Amino acid sequence: MSDTYTGVPSVLAQDLPRPVPAVEPGSCPVGAVFDRLGDRWSLLVIVLLGGRAHRYNELHRAIEGISQRMLTRTLRALENDHLVARTVHATVPPGVEYDLTPLGRSLLTPVSALADWAVAHAHELRT
Amino acid sequence: MSDTYTGVPSVLAQDLPRPVPAVEPGSCPVGAVFDRLGDRWSLLVIVLLGGRAHRYNELHRAIEGISQRMLTRTLRALENDHLVARTVHATVPPGVEYDLTPLGRSLLTPVSALADWAVAHAHELRT
DNA sequence: CAGAATCCTTATCGATACTG
DNA sequence: CAGTATCGATAAGGATTCTG
């Protein structure tokens, strides 16, 4: 077996041209992650909650252009994946707080790596 | 400024709860990357080409379930982003080879990090 | 405040057939 | 071999209205 799932060592990917077995989208864990975070809003929510916990309407205001429908659906999906925790405070009016779970927090590390790449190479995408 | 775009150092993300400024989807480089790779096939193609260059029909056979339409569209999109290079060999019948560009190859590193996370935590997603 | 429900428009994608 | 063209199904997403 190789070091990593893609057959590419995490640190020096560019050094080895190695064959990779054929894959179907369903059987690929990375694909599963992209399926979950690849929509327009999930990642934005993750990053925002990476800073601090947010209330529902805080998120609604922070994420310019998201509809209530999409915000709710996104949060529910992230909850189901155990990336985000939802806690209701029994106050009047009721306050609902969303925060990252430890699992969600651990995701920030590889996402951050991708973010660094994105910032470094953004100017090279398209012309 | 902070170490990384998300405000989270790449190595130890879980250690600092730091505020993150509000973002819109368009202005986020990470979002831009996910917009490009977040569909069902792009990442699969990248990983396959990370192993070695492929001919069109090789990819078609390797990726179970993709339609010609989607394969072509995916490859064209990756070409436009300078992640994949398309070279036509003037033989009969004509052979078209697809391979990663240096830029595309550099993307394998952060993607591999995400892949490692996916493999490590796949069992924690959903129940 | 934090949503659920409904409607409606658009974007995505697969299947099929055809071509230089 | 390596595509293009066309069509139809489906799903994603926004706007609006209503509620505990």
PDB file of C-alpha atoms (C1' of nucleotides) in Angstrom:
ATOM      1  CA  MET A   1       0.000   0.000   0.000  1.00  0.00           C
ATOM      2  CA  SER A   2       1.055   3.601  -0.445  1.00  0.00           C
ATOM      3  CA  ASP A   3       1.348   6.405   2.067  1.00  0.00           C
ATOM      4  CA  THR A   4      -1.911   8.099   1.294  1.00  0.00           C
ATOM      5  CA  TYR A   5      -5.216   7.324  -0.266  1.00  0.00           C
ATOM      6  CA  THR A   6      -4.474   8.971  -3.578  1.00  0.00           C
ATOM      7  CA  GLY A   7      -1.161   7.166  -3.734  1.00  0.00           C
ATOM      8  CA  VAL A   8       0.546  10.488  -3.354  1.00  0.00           C
ATOM      9  CA  PRO A   9       2.590  11.290  -0.225  1.00  0.00           C
ATOM     10  CA  SER A  10       1.072  14.335   1.396  1.00  0.00           C
ATOM     11  CA  VAL A  11       4.224  16.370   1.394  1.00  0.00           C
ATOM     12  CA  LEU A  12       5.836  15.836  -1.984  1.00  0.00           C
ATOM     13  CA  ALA A  13       3.097  14.989  -4.429  1.00  0.00           C
ATOM     14  CA  GLN A  14       4.885  16.324  -7.479  1.00  0.00           C
ATOM     15  CA  ASP A  15       7.697  13.844  -7.313  1.00  0.00           C
ATOM     16  CA  LEU A  16       6.159  10.566  -8.234  1.00  0.00           C
ATOM     17  CA  PRO A  17       4.238   9.648 -11.331  1.00  0.00           C
ATOM     18  CA  ARG A  18       2.572   6.526  -9.983  1.00  0.00           C
ATOM     19  CA  PRO A  19      -0.378   4.607 -11.419  1.00  0.00           C
ATOM     20  CA  VAL A  20      -3.675   4.919  -9.630  1.00  0.00           C
ATOM     21  CA  PRO A  21      -6.369   2.248  -9.832  1.00  0.00           C
ATOM     22  CA  ALA A  22      -9.629   3.044 -11.586  1.00  0.00           C
ATOM     23  CA  VAL A  23     -12.290   4.544  -9.388  1.00  0.00           C
ATOM     24  CA  GLU A  24     -15.988   5.123  -9.343  1.00  0.00           C
ATOM     25  CA  PRO A  25     -17.349   8.276  -7.706  1.00  0.00           C
ATOM     26  CA  GLY A  26     -19.179   6.356  -4.983  1.00  0.00           C
ATOM     27  CA  SER A  27     -16.172   4.506  -3.663  1.00  0.00           C
ATOM     28  CA  CYS A  28     -13.950   7.540  -3.226  1.00  0.00           C
ATOM     29  CA  PRO A  29     -13.694   9.079   0.259  1.00  0.00           C
ATOM     30  CA  VAL A  30     -12.395  12.345  -1.143  1.00  0.00           C
ATOM     31  CA  GLY A  31     -15.369  12.431  -3.436  1.00  0.00           C
ATOM     32  CA  ALA A  32     -17.566  11.908  -0.415  1.00  0.00           C
ATOM     33  CA  VAL A  33     -16.035  14.946   1.260  1.00  0.00           C
ATOM     34  CA  PHE A  34     -16.518  17.042  -1.850  1.00  0.00           C
ATOM     35  CA  ASP A  35     -20.074  15.804  -2.143  1.00  0.00           C
ATOM     36  CA  ARG A  36     -20.728  17.204   1.295  1.00  0.00           C
ATOM     37  CA  LEU A  37     -18.757  20.455   1.156  1.00  0.00           C
ATOM     38  CA  GLY A  38     -18.791  21.053  -2.568  1.00  0.00           C
ATOM     39  CA  ASP A  39     -21.984  23.064  -2.651  1.00  0.00           C
ATOM     40  CA  ARG A  40     -21.967  26.808  -2.613  1.00  0.00           C
ATOM     41  CA  TRP A  41     -22.386  27.408   1.116  1.00  0.00           C
ATOM     42  CA  SER A  42     -21.154  24.540   3.325  1.00  0.00           C
ATOM     43  CA  LEU A  43     -17.528  25.497   3.263  1.00  0.00           C
ATOM     44  CA  LEU A  44     -18.345  29.124   3.963  1.00  0.00           C
ATOM     45  CA  VAL A  45     -20.271  28.106   7.051  1.00  0.00           C
ATOM     46  CA  ILE A  46     -17.449  25.853   8.220  1.00  0.00           C
ATOM     47  CA  VAL A  47     -14.913  28.625   7.905  1.00  0.00           C
ATOM     48  CA  LEU A  48     -17.140  31.143   9.650  1.00  0.00           C
ATOM     49  CA  LEU A  49     -17.811  28.769  12.524  1.00  0.00           C
ATOM     50  CA  GLY A  50     -14.083  28.081  12.619  1.00  0.00           C
ATOM     51  CA  GLY A  51     -13.721  31.603  13.917  1.00  0.00           C
ATOM     52  CA  ARG A  52     -16.426  31.375  16.579  1.00  0.00           C
ATOM     53  CA  ALA A  53     -19.906  30.084  17.277  1.00  0.00           C
ATOM     54  CA  HIS A  54     -22.695  31.924  15.481  1.00  0.00           C
ATOM     55  CA  ARG A  55     -26.420  32.405  15.928  1.00  0.00           C
ATOM     56  CA  TYR A  56     -28.722  31.609  13.034  1.00  0.00           C
ATOM     57  CA  ASN A  57     -29.317  35.189  12.006  1.00  0.00           C
ATOM     58  CA  GLU A  58     -25.693  36.055  12.516  1.00  0.00           C
ATOM     59  CA  LEU A  59     -24.838  33.521   9.855  1.00  0.00           C
ATOM     60  CA  HIS A  60     -27.635  34.838   7.696  1.00  0.00           C
ATOM     61  CA  ARG A  61     -26.195  38.313   7.841  1.00  0.00           C
ATOM     62  CA  ALA A  62     -22.558  37.210   7.591  1.00  0.00           C
ATOM     63  CA  ILE A  63     -23.063  35.171   4.446  1.00  0.00           C
ATOM     64  CA  GLU A  64     -24.096  37.662   1.837  1.00  0.00           C
ATOM     65  CA  GLY A  65     -26.684  36.301  -0.555  1.00  0.00           C
ATOM     66  CA  ILE A  66     -27.760  33.086   1.127  1.00  0.00           C
ATOM     67  CA  SER A  67     -31.477  32.409   1.465  1.00  0.00           C
ATOM     68  CA  GLN A  68     -33.068  31.184   4.670  1.00  0.00           C
ATOM     69  CA  ARG A  69     -33.957  27.988   2.926  1.00  0.00           C
ATOM     70  CA  MET A  70     -30.371  27.263   1.908  1.00  0.00           C
ATOM     71  CA  LEU A  71     -28.901  28.285   5.251  1.00  0.00           C
ATOM     72  CA  THR A  72     -31.219  25.925   7.081  1.00  0.00           C
ATOM     73  CA  ARG A  73     -30.603  23.078   4.672  1.00  0.00           C
ATOM     74  CA  THR A  74     -26.846  23.585   4.835  1.00  0.00           C
ATOM     75  CA  LEU A  75     -26.794  23.634   8.616  1.00  0.00           C
ATOM     76  CA  ARG A  76     -28.969  20.518   8.816  1.00  0.00           C
ATOM     77  CA  ALA A  77     -26.661  18.680   6.436  1.00  0.00           C
ATOM     78  CA  LEU A  78     -23.570  19.656   8.411  1.00  0.00           C
ATOM     79  CA  GLU A  79     -25.333  18.546  11.570  1.00  0.00           C
ATOM     80  CA  ASN A  80     -26.056  15.152  10.055  1.00  0.00           C
ATOM     81  CA  ASP A  81     -22.390  14.793   9.232  1.00  0.00           C
ATOM     82  CA  HIS A  82     -21.435  15.692  12.798  1.00  0.00           C
ATOM     83  CA  LEU A  83     -19.407  18.623  11.618  1.00  0.00           C
ATOM     84  CA  VAL A  84     -21.614  21.242  13.255  1.00  0.00           C
ATOM     85  CA  ALA A  85     -23.420  21.202  16.593  1.00  0.00           C
ATOM     86  CA  ARG A  86     -26.706  22.984  17.204  1.00  0.00           C
ATOM     87  CA  THR A  87     -27.608  24.073  20.719  1.00  0.00           C
ATOM     88  CA  VAL A  88     -30.847  25.775  21.693  1.00  0.00           C
ATOM     89  CA  HIS A  89     -30.780  28.199  24.595  1.00  0.00           C
ATOM     90  CA  ALA A  90     -34.107  28.348  26.429  1.00  0.00           C
ATOM     91  CA  THR A  91     -34.399  32.108  26.457  1.00  0.00           C
ATOM     92  CA  VAL A  92     -37.053  34.480  25.204  1.00  0.00           C
ATOM     93  CA  PRO A  93     -36.786  34.912  22.333  1.00  0.00           C
ATOM     94  CA  PRO A  94     -35.087  31.543  21.796  1.00  0.00           C
ATOM     95  CA  GLY A  95     -31.436  31.665  20.750  1.00  0.00           C
ATOM     96  CA  VAL A  96     -29.928  28.925  18.634  1.00  0.00           C
ATOM     97  CA  GLU A  97     -26.184  28.620  18.467  1.00  0.00           C
ATOM     98  CA  TYR A  98     -24.186  26.775  15.862  1.00  0.00           C
ATOM     99  CA  ASP A  99     -20.610  25.716  16.420  1.00  0.00           C
ATOM    100  CA  LEU A 100     -18.091  23.302  15.002  1.00  0.00           C
ATOM    101  CA  THR A 101     -17.780  19.891  16.590  1.00  0.00           C
ATOM    102  CA  PRO A 102     -14.275  18.546  17.253  1.00  0.00           C
ATOM    103  CA  LEU A 103     -14.652  16.654  13.996  1.00  0.00           C
ATOM    104  CA  GLY A 104     -15.566  19.826  12.168  1.00  0.00           C
ATOM    105  CA  ARG A 105     -12.647  21.608  13.770  1.00  0.00           C
ATOM    106  CA  SER A 106     -10.259  18.893  12.638  1.00  0.00           C
ATOM    107  CA  LEU A 107     -11.464  19.486   9.096  1.00  0.00           C
ATOM    108  CA  LEU A 108     -10.114  23.030   9.215  1.00  0.00           C
ATOM    109  CA  THR A 109      -6.571  21.736   8.897  1.00  0.00           C
ATOM    110  CA  PRO A 110      -6.808  20.123   5.437  1.00  0.00           C
ATOM    111  CA  VAL A 111      -9.217  22.815   4.307  1.00  0.00           C
ATOM    112  CA  SER A 112      -6.670  25.377   5.336  1.00  0.00           C
ATOM    113  CA  ALA A 113      -4.061  23.603   3.241  1.00  0.00           C
ATOM    114  CA  LEU A 114      -6.370  23.835   0.265  1.00  0.00           C
ATOM    115  CA  ALA A 115      -7.031  27.463   1.096  1.00  0.00           C
ATOM    116  CA  ASP A 116      -3.321  28.196   1.061  1.00  0.00           C
ATOM    117  CA  TRP A 117      -3.019  26.583  -2.340  1.00  0.00           C
ATOM    118  CA  ALA A 118      -5.995  28.553  -3.587  1.00  0.00           C
ATOM    119  CA  VAL A 119      -4.525  31.850  -2.467  1.00  0.00           C
ATOM    120  CA  ALA A 120      -1.104  31.020  -3.873  1.00  0.00           C
ATOM    121  CA  HIS A 121      -2.382  29.948  -7.281  1.00  0.00           C
ATOM    122  CA  ALA A 122      -5.606  31.864  -7.748  1.00  0.00           C
ATOM    123  CA  HIS A 123      -4.004  34.062 -10.375  1.00  0.00           C
ATOM    124  CA  GLU A 124      -2.991  31.047 -12.438  1.00  0.00           C
ATOM    125  CA  LEU A 125      -6.535  29.736 -12.817  1.00  0.00           C
ATOM    126  CA  ARG A 126      -8.246  30.838 -16.037  1.00  0.00           C
ATOM    127  CA  THR A 127      -6.666  33.654 -17.941  1.00  0.00           C
TER     128      THR A 127
ATOM    129  CA  MET B   1      -2.501  39.436   8.666  1.00  0.00           C
ATOM    130  CA  SER B   2      -2.666  35.841   9.759  1.00  0.00           C
ATOM    131  CA  ASP B   3      -0.652  32.843   8.602  1.00  0.00           C
ATOM    132  CA  THR B   4      -3.233  31.458   6.251  1.00  0.00           C
ATOM    133  CA  TYR B   5      -6.255  32.599   4.377  1.00  0.00           C
ATOM    134  CA  THR B   6      -8.754  31.075   6.756  1.00  0.00           C
ATOM    135  CA  GLY B   7      -6.928  32.583   9.662  1.00  0.00           C
ATOM    136  CA  VAL B   8      -5.996  29.095  10.729  1.00  0.00           C
ATOM    137  CA  PRO B   9      -2.350  27.953  10.665  1.00  0.00           C
ATOM    138  CA  SER B  10      -2.109  24.961   8.387  1.00  0.00           C
ATOM    139  CA  VAL B  11      -0.586  22.674  10.952  1.00  0.00           C
ATOM    140  CA  LEU B  12      -2.472  23.281  14.156  1.00  0.00           C
ATOM    141  CA  ALA B  13      -5.918  24.477  13.233  1.00  0.00           C
ATOM    142  CA  GLN B  14      -7.613  23.246  16.383  1.00  0.00           C
ATOM    143  CA  ASP B  15      -5.685  25.521  18.700  1.00  0.00           C
ATOM    144  CA  LEU B  16      -6.987  28.963  17.993  1.00  0.00           C
ATOM    145  CA  PRO B  17     -10.522  30.223  18.060  1.00  0.00           C
ATOM    146  CA  ARG B  18      -9.993  33.364  16.027  1.00  0.00           C
ATOM    147  CA  PRO B  19     -12.629  35.570  14.416  1.00  0.00           C
ATOM    148  CA  VAL B  20     -12.980  35.414  10.667  1.00  0.00           C
ATOM    149  CA  PRO B  21     -14.343  38.300   8.601  1.00  0.00           C
ATOM    150  CA  ALA B  22     -17.640  37.888   6.797  1.00  0.00           C
ATOM    151  CA  VAL B  23     -17.386  36.502   3.316  1.00  0.00           C
ATOM    152  CA  GLU B  24     -19.424  36.213   0.170  1.00  0.00           C
ATOM    153  CA  PRO B  25     -19.065  33.098  -1.994  1.00  0.00           C
ATOM    154  CA  GLY B  26     -17.557  34.996  -4.892  1.00  0.00           C
ATOM    155  CA  SER B  27     -14.699  36.563  -2.966  1.00  0.00           C
ATOM    156  CA  CYS B  28     -13.474  33.350  -1.367  1.00  0.00           C
ATOM    157  CA  PRO B  29     -10.528  31.614  -3.069  1.00  0.00           C
ATOM    158  CA  VAL B  30     -11.319  28.314  -1.368  1.00  0.00           C
ATOM    159  CA  GLY B  31     -14.844  28.608  -2.627  1.00  0.00           C
ATOM    160  CA  ALA B  32     -13.433  29.194  -6.084  1.00  0.00           C
ATOM    161  CA  VAL B  33     -11.476  25.948  -5.864  1.00  0.00           C
ATOM    162  CA  PHE B  34     -14.516  24.047  -4.682  1.00  0.00           C
ATOM    163  CA  ASP B  35     -16.574  25.614  -7.443  1.00  0.00           C
ATOM    164  CA  ARG B  36     -14.141  24.124  -9.926  1.00  0.00           C
ATOM    165  CA  LEU B  37     -13.504  20.732  -8.368  1.00  0.00           C
ATOM    166  CA  GLY B  38     -16.701  20.288  -6.435  1.00  0.00           C
ATOM    167  CA  ASP B  39     -18.638  18.576  -9.182  1.00  0.00           C
ATOM    168  CA  ARG B  40     -18.890  14.833  -9.412  1.00  0.00           C
ATOM    169  CA  TRP B  41     -16.041  14.154 -11.827  1.00  0.00           C
ATOM    170  CA  SER B  42     -13.298  16.805 -11.812  1.00  0.00           C
ATOM    171  CA  LEU B  43     -11.490  15.505  -8.783  1.00  0.00           C
ATOM    172  CA  LEU B  44     -11.643  11.963 -10.075  1.00  0.00           C
ATOM    173  CA  VAL B  45     -10.001  13.036 -13.311  1.00  0.00           C
ATOM    174  CA  ILE B  46      -7.317  14.955 -11.433  1.00  0.00           C
ATOM    175  CA  VAL B  47      -6.455  11.969  -9.300  1.00  0.00           C
ATOM    176  CA  LEU B  48      -6.390   9.612 -12.281  1.00  0.00           C
ATOM    177  CA  LEU B  49      -4.140  11.931 -14.247  1.00  0.00           C
ATOM    178  CA  GLY B  50      -2.007  12.262 -11.120  1.00  0.00           C
ATOM    179  CA  GLY B  51      -1.010   8.670 -11.757  1.00  0.00           C
ATOM    180  CA  ARG B  52      -0.202   9.049 -15.429  1.00  0.00           C
ATOM    181  CA  ALA B  53      -1.377  10.664 -18.641  1.00  0.00           C
ATOM    182  CA  HIS B  54      -4.536   9.175 -20.142  1.00  0.00           C
ATOM    183  CA  ARG B  55      -6.167   9.036 -23.542  1.00  0.00           C
ATOM    184  CA  TYR B  56      -9.765  10.165 -23.854  1.00  0.00           C
ATOM    185  CA  ASN B  57     -11.242   6.701 -24.038  1.00  0.00           C
ATOM    186  CA  GLU B  58      -8.952   5.466 -21.318  1.00  0.00           C
ATOM    187  CA  LEU B  59     -10.523   7.988 -19.011  1.00  0.00           C
ATOM    188  CA  HIS B  60     -13.938   7.049 -20.275  1.00  0.00           C
ATOM    189  CA  ARG B  61     -13.352   3.443 -19.367  1.00  0.00           C
ATOM    190  CA  ALA B  62     -11.533   4.171 -16.108  1.00  0.00           C
ATOM    191  CA  ILE B  63     -14.260   6.362 -14.700  1.00  0.00           C
ATOM    192  CA  GLU B  64     -17.219   4.093 -14.317  1.00  0.00           C
ATOM    193  CA  GLY B  65     -20.498   5.782 -15.107  1.00  0.00           C
ATOM    194  CA  ILE B  66     -19.388   9.040 -16.714  1.00  0.00           C
ATOM    195  CA  SER B  67     -21.029  10.066 -19.970  1.00  0.00           C
ATOM    196  CA  GLN B  68     -19.070  11.322 -22.954  1.00  0.00           C
ATOM    197  CA  ARG B  69     -20.741  14.651 -22.542  1.00  0.00           C
ATOM    198  CA  MET B  70     -19.628  15.047 -18.950  1.00  0.00           C
ATOM    199  CA  LEU B  71     -16.122  13.777 -19.592  1.00  0.00           C
ATOM    200  CA  THR B  72     -15.634  16.269 -22.379  1.00  0.00           C
ATOM    201  CA  ARG B  73     -17.097  19.132 -20.369  1.00  0.00           C
ATOM    202  CA  THR B  74     -14.987  18.242 -17.342  1.00  0.00           C
ATOM    203  CA  LEU B  75     -11.787  18.059 -19.355  1.00  0.00           C
ATOM    204  CA  ARG B  76     -12.524  21.356 -21.082  1.00  0.00           C
ATOM    205  CA  ALA B  77     -13.143  23.050 -17.762  1.00  0.00           C
ATOM    206  CA  LEU B  78      -9.917  21.712 -16.291  1.00  0.00           C
ATOM    207  CA  GLU B  79      -8.107  22.859 -19.396  1.00  0.00           C
ATOM    208  CA  ASN B  80      -9.478  26.359 -19.004  1.00  0.00           C
ATOM    209  CA  ASP B  81      -8.181  26.398 -15.457  1.00  0.00           C
ATOM    210  CA  HIS B  82      -4.754  25.289 -16.636  1.00  0.00           C
ATOM    211  CA  LEU B  83      -4.900  22.203 -14.472  1.00  0.00           C
ATOM    212  CA  VAL B  84      -4.931  19.771 -17.369  1.00  0.00           C
ATOM    213  CA  ALA B  85      -3.086  19.868 -20.679  1.00  0.00           C
ATOM    214  CA  ARG B  86      -4.483  18.390 -23.891  1.00  0.00           C
ATOM    215  CA  THR B  87      -2.065  17.283 -26.592  1.00  0.00           C
ATOM    216  CA  VAL B  88      -3.112  15.876 -29.946  1.00  0.00           C
ATOM    217  CA  HIS B  89      -0.809  13.377 -31.608  1.00  0.00           C
ATOM    218  CA  ALA B  90      -1.032  13.487 -35.399  1.00  0.00           C
ATOM    219  CA  THR B  91      -1.455   9.765 -35.910  1.00  0.00           C
ATOM    220  CA  VAL B  92      -4.148   7.715 -37.609  1.00  0.00           C
ATOM    221  CA  PRO B  93      -6.457   7.361 -35.879  1.00  0.00           C
ATOM    222  CA  PRO B  94      -5.740  10.566 -33.940  1.00  0.00           C
ATOM    223  CA  GLY B  95      -4.674  10.106 -30.323  1.00  0.00           C
ATOM    224  CA  VAL B  96      -5.446  12.760 -27.725  1.00  0.00           C
ATOM    225  CA  GLU B  97      -3.581  12.696 -24.465  1.00  0.00           C
ATOM    226  CA  TYR B  98      -4.577  14.426 -21.275  1.00  0.00           C
ATOM    227  CA  ASP B  99      -2.117  15.101 -18.497  1.00  0.00           C
ATOM    228  CA  LEU B 100      -1.752  17.303 -15.477  1.00  0.00           C
ATOM    229  CA  THR B 101       0.039  20.594 -15.850  1.00  0.00           C
ATOM    230  CA  PRO B 102       2.582  21.559 -13.185  1.00  0.00           C
ATOM    231  CA  LEU B 103      -0.195  23.609 -11.630  1.00  0.00           C
ATOM    232  CA  GLY B 104      -2.480  20.608 -11.610  1.00  0.00           C
ATOM    233  CA  ARG B 105       0.249  18.491 -10.127  1.00  0.00           C
ATOM    234  CA  SER B 106       0.814  20.997  -7.350  1.00  0.00           C
ATOM    235  CA  LEU B 107      -2.849  20.687  -6.493  1.00  0.00           C
ATOM    236  CA  LEU B 108      -2.360  17.034  -5.621  1.00  0.00           C
ATOM    237  CA  THR B 109      -0.616  17.992  -2.395  1.00  0.00           C
ATOM    238  CA  PRO B 110      -3.493  19.791  -0.637  1.00  0.00           C
ATOM    239  CA  VAL B 111      -5.992  17.386  -2.193  1.00  0.00           C
ATOM    240  CA  SER B 112      -3.995  14.549  -0.744  1.00  0.00           C
ATOM    241  CA  ALA B 113      -4.210  16.181   2.682  1.00  0.00           C
ATOM    242  CA  LEU B 114      -7.961  16.311   2.328  1.00  0.00           C
ATOM    243  CA  ALA B 115      -7.953  12.715   1.169  1.00  0.00           C
ATOM    244  CA  ASP B 116      -6.069  11.660   4.265  1.00  0.00           C
ATOM    245  CA  TRP B 117      -8.615  13.418   6.428  1.00  0.00           C
ATOM    246  CA  ALA B 118     -11.441  11.796   4.512  1.00  0.00           C
ATOM    247  CA  VAL B 119     -10.014   8.320   4.992  1.00  0.00           C
ATOM    248  CA  ALA B 120      -9.287   8.929   8.661  1.00  0.00           C
ATOM    249  CA  HIS B 121     -12.733  10.291   9.487  1.00  0.00           C
ATOM    250  CA  ALA B 122     -15.033   8.701   6.942  1.00  0.00           C
ATOM    251  CA  HIS B 123     -16.594   6.511   9.598  1.00  0.00           C
ATOM    252  CA  GLU B 124     -17.501   9.545  11.713  1.00  0.00           C
ATOM    253  CA  LEU B 125     -19.599  11.186   9.020  1.00  0.00           C
ATOM    254  CA  ARG B 126     -23.311  10.407   9.268  1.00  0.00           C
ATOM    255  CA  THR B 127     -24.328   7.566  11.494  1.00  0.00           C
TER     256      THR B 127
ATOM    257  C1'  DC C   1     -35.674  34.752  16.593  1.00  0.00           C
ATOM    258  C1'  DA C   2     -35.412  30.702  14.021  1.00  0.00           C
ATOM    259  C1'  DG C   3     -37.221  28.431  11.107  1.00  0.00           C
ATOM    260  C1'  DA C   4     -41.031  25.413   7.875  1.00  0.00           C
ATOM    261  C1'  DA C   5     -43.869  25.319   3.588  1.00  0.00           C
ATOM    262  C1'  DT C   6     -44.854  26.417  -0.928  1.00  0.00           C
ATOM    263  C1'  DC C   7     -43.963  27.795  -5.585  1.00  0.00           C
ATOM    264  C1'  DC C   8     -41.270  28.474  -9.469  1.00  0.00           C
ATOM    265  C1'  DT C   9     -37.048  29.240 -12.309  1.00  0.00           C
ATOM    266  C1'  DT C  10     -32.790  27.691 -13.678  1.00  0.00           C
ATOM    267  C1'  DA C  11     -28.766  24.771 -13.918  1.00  0.00           C
ATOM    268  C1'  DT C  12     -27.075  20.047 -14.193  1.00  0.00           C
ATOM    269  C1'  DC C  13     -26.638  15.822 -16.051  1.00  0.00           C
ATOM    270  C1'  DG C  14     -27.526  11.376 -18.597  1.00  0.00           C
ATOM    271  C1'  DA C  15     -29.071   9.053 -22.771  1.00  0.00           C
ATOM    272  C1'  DT C  16     -29.051   8.893 -27.468  1.00  0.00           C
ATOM    273  C1'  DA C  17     -27.696   9.730 -32.041  1.00  0.00           C
ATOM    274  C1'  DC C  18     -24.474  11.513 -35.220  1.00  0.00           C
ATOM    275  C1'  DT C  19     -19.499  13.003 -37.264  1.00  0.00           C
ATOM    276  C1'  DG C  20     -14.434  14.192 -38.982  1.00  0.00           C
TER     277       DG C  20
ATOM    278  C1'  DC D   1     -10.786   7.529 -31.819  1.00  0.00           C
ATOM    279  C1'  DA D   2     -12.485  11.590 -29.992  1.00  0.00           C
ATOM    280  C1'  DG D   3     -15.569  14.033 -29.879  1.00  0.00           C
ATOM    281  C1'  DT D   4     -20.432  17.327 -31.012  1.00  0.00           C
ATOM    282  C1'  DA D   5     -25.590  18.084 -30.974  1.00  0.00           C
ATOM    283  C1'  DT D   6     -30.002  17.663 -29.185  1.00  0.00           C
ATOM    284  C1'  DC D   7     -33.475  16.373 -25.852  1.00  0.00           C
ATOM    285  C1'  DG D   8     -35.648  15.443 -21.635  1.00  0.00           C
ATOM    286  C1'  DA D   9     -35.533  14.387 -16.667  1.00  0.00           C
ATOM    287  C1'  DT D  10     -34.217  15.943 -12.244  1.00  0.00           C
ATOM    288  C1'  DA D  11     -32.359  18.456  -8.794  1.00  0.00           C
ATOM    289  C1'  DA D  12     -30.575  22.765  -6.909  1.00  0.00           C
ATOM    290  C1'  DG D  13     -31.633  27.102  -5.516  1.00  0.00           C
ATOM    291  C1'  DG D  14     -34.175  31.730  -4.736  1.00  0.00           C
ATOM    292  C1'  DA D  15     -38.318  34.431  -3.419  1.00  0.00           C
ATOM    293  C1'  DT D  16     -42.147  34.677  -0.711  1.00  0.00           C
ATOM    294  C1'  DT D  17     -45.275  33.738   2.892  1.00  0.00           C
ATOM    295  C1'  DC D  18     -46.411  31.994   7.332  1.00  0.00           C
ATOM    296  C1'  DT D  19     -45.517  30.386  12.415  1.00  0.00           C
ATOM    297  C1'  DG D  20     -44.206  28.728  17.474  1.00  0.00           C
TER     298       DG D  20
END
